[in-house]
mmCIF file of C-alpha atoms in Angstrom:
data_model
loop_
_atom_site.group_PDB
_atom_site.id
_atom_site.type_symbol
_atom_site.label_atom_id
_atom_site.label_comp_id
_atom_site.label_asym_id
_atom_site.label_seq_id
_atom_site.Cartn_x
_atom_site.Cartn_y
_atom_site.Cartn_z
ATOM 1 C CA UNK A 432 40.051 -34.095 17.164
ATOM 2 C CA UNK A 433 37.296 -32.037 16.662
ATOM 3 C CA UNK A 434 35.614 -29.803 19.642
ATOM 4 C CA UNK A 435 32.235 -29.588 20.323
ATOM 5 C CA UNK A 436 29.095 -27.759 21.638
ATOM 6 C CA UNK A 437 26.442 -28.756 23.372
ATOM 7 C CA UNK A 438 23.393 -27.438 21.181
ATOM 8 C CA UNK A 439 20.360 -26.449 23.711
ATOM 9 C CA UNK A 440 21.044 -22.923 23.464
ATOM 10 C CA UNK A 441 21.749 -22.907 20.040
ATOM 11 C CA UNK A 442 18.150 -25.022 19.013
ATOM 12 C CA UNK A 443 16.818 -22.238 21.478
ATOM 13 C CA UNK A 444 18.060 -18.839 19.816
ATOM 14 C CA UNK A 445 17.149 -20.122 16.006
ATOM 15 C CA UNK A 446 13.406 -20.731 17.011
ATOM 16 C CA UNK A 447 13.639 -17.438 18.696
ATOM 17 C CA UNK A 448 15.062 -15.993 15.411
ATOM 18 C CA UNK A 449 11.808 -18.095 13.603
ATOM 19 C CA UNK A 450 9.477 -16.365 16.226
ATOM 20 C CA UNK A 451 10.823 -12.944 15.583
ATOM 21 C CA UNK A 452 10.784 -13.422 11.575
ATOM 22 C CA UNK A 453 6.938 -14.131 12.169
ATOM 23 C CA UNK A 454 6.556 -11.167 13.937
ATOM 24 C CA UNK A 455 8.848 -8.796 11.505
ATOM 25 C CA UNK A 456 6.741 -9.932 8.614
ATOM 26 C CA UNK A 457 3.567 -9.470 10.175
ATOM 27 C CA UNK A 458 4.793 -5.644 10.768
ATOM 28 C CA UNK A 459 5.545 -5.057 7.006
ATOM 29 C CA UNK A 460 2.086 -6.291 6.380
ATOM 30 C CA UNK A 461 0.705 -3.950 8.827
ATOM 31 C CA UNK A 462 3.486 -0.941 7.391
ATOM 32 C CA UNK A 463 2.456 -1.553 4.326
ATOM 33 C CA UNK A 464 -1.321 -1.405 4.632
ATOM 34 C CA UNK A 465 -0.477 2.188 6.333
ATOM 35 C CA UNK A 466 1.921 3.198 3.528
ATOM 36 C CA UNK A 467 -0.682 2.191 0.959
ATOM 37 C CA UNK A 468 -3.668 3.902 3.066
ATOM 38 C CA UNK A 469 -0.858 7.391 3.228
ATOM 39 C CA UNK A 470 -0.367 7.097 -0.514
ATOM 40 C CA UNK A 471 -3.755 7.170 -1.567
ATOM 41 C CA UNK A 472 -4.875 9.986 0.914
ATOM 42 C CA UNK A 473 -1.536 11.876 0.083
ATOM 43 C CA UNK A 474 -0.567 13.149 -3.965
ATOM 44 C CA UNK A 475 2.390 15.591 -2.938
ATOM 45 C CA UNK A 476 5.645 14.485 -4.462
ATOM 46 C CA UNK A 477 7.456 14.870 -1.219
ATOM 47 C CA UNK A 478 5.061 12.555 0.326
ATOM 48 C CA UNK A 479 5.255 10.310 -2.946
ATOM 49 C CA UNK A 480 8.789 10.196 -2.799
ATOM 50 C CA UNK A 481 9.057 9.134 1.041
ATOM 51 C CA UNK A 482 6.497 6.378 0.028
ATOM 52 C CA UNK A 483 8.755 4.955 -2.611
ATOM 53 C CA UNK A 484 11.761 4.810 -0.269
ATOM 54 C CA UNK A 485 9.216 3.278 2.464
ATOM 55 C CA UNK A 486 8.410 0.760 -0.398
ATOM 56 C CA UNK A 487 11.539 -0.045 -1.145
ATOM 57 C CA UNK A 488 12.826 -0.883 2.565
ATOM 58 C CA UNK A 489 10.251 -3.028 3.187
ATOM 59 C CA UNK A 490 10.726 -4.995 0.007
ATOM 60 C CA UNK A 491 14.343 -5.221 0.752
ATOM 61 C CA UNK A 492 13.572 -5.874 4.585
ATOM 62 C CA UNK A 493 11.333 -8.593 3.064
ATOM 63 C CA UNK A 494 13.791 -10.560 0.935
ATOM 64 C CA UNK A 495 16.301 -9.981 4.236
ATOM 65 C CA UNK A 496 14.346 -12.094 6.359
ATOM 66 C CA UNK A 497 13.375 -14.283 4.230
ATOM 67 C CA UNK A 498 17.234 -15.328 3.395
ATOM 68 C CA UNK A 499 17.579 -15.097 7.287
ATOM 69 C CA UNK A 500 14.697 -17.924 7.453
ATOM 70 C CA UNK A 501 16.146 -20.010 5.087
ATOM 71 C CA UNK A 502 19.294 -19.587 6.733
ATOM 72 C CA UNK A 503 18.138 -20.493 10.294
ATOM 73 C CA UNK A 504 16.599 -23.644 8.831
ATOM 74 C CA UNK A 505 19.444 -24.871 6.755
ATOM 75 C CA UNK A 506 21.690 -24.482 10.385
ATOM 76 C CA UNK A 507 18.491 -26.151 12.072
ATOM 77 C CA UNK A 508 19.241 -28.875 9.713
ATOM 78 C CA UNK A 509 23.013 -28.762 9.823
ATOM 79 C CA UNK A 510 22.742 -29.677 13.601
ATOM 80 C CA UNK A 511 20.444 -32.016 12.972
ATOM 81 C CA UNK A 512 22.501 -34.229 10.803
ATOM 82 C CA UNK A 513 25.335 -34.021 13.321
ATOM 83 C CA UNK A 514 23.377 -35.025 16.148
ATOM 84 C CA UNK A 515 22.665 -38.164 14.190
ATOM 85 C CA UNK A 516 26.140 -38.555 14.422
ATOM 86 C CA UNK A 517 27.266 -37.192 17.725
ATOM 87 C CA UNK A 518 23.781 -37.627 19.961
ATOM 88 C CA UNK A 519 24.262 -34.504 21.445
ATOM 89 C CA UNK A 520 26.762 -32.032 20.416
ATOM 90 C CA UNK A 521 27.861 -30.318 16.787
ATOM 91 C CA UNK A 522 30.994 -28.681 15.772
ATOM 92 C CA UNK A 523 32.079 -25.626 16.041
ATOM 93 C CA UNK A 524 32.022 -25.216 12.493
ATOM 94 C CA UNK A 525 28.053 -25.834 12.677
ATOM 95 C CA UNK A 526 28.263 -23.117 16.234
ATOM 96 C CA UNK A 527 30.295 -20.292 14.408
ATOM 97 C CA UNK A 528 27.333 -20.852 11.735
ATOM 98 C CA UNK A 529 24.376 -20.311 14.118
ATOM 99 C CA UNK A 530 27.010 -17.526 15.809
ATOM 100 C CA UNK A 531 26.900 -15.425 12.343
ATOM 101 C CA UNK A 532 23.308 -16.095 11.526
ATOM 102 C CA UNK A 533 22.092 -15.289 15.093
ATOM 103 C CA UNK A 534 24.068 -11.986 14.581
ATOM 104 C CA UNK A 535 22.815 -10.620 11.602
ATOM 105 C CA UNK A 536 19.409 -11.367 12.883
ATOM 106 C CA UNK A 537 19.828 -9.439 16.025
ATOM 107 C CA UNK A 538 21.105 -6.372 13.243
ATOM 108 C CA UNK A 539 18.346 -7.219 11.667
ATOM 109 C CA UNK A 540 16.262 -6.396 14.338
ATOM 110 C CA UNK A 541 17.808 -3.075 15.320
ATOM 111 C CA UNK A 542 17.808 -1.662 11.514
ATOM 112 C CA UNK A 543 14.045 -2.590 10.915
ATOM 113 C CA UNK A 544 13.040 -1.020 14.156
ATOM 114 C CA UNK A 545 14.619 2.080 13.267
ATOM 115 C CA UNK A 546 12.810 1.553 10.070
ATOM 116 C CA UNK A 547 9.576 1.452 11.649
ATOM 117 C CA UNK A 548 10.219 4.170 14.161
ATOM 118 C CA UNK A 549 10.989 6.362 10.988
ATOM 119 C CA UNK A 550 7.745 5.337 9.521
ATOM 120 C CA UNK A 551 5.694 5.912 12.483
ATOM 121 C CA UNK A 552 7.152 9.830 12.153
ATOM 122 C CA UNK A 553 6.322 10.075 8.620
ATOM 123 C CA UNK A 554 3.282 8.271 9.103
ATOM 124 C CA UNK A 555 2.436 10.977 12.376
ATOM 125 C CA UNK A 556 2.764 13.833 9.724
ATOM 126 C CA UNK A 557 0.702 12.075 6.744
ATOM 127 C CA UNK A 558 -2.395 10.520 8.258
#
């Protein structure tokens, strides 16, 4: 017999995660406006090469949350075919899921505000 878990809390942490991926990708809009606005102000090859490996993070941060999104709907959707089965309650395959994805976002979240706590330094120095 499979055991189950009730999914309130679950539903409740991946539109959280949805919220905060809106949020995240309204920052590297705003970073990137500022890294743009520092690299036209700023020729220096030191400041030219912290702008590339600005760029590059928040490319790669870009494509991370993305996958994260995609991955927070496909569980959204996971739980809703099992609560077409069950009414109210998924597996704990479906939980351990949501578990992992809710976990990475949450690292997610601490990495790309150290990102943007480095680029409000570098920014400090450049603008």
């Amino acid at each position: 017999m499979k055991n189950y878990v009730n999914i309130k809390h679950i539903k409740n942490l991946n539109n959280d995660g949805l919220r905060g991926i809106a949020f995240y990708k309204q920052e590297l809009d705003i970073l990137q406006e500022r890294l743009q606005e520092i690299a036209g102000d700023n020729t220096a090859r030191e400041v030219q090469e912290k702008v590339d490996h600005f760029q590059n993070q928040l490319l790669i941060h870009e494509n991370y949350l993305n996958e994260l999104k995609h991955d927070i709907h496909a569980n959204d959707e996971a739980i809703e075919a099992e609560l077409l089965i069950t009414g109210a309650l998924i597996s704990e395959n479906v939980a351990a899921e949501h578990t992992r994805i809710h976990e990475r976002y949450l690292n997610e979240e601490k990495i790309f505000n150290e990102l943007r706590h480095e680029f409000n330094r570098f920014a400090a120095d450049w603008m």
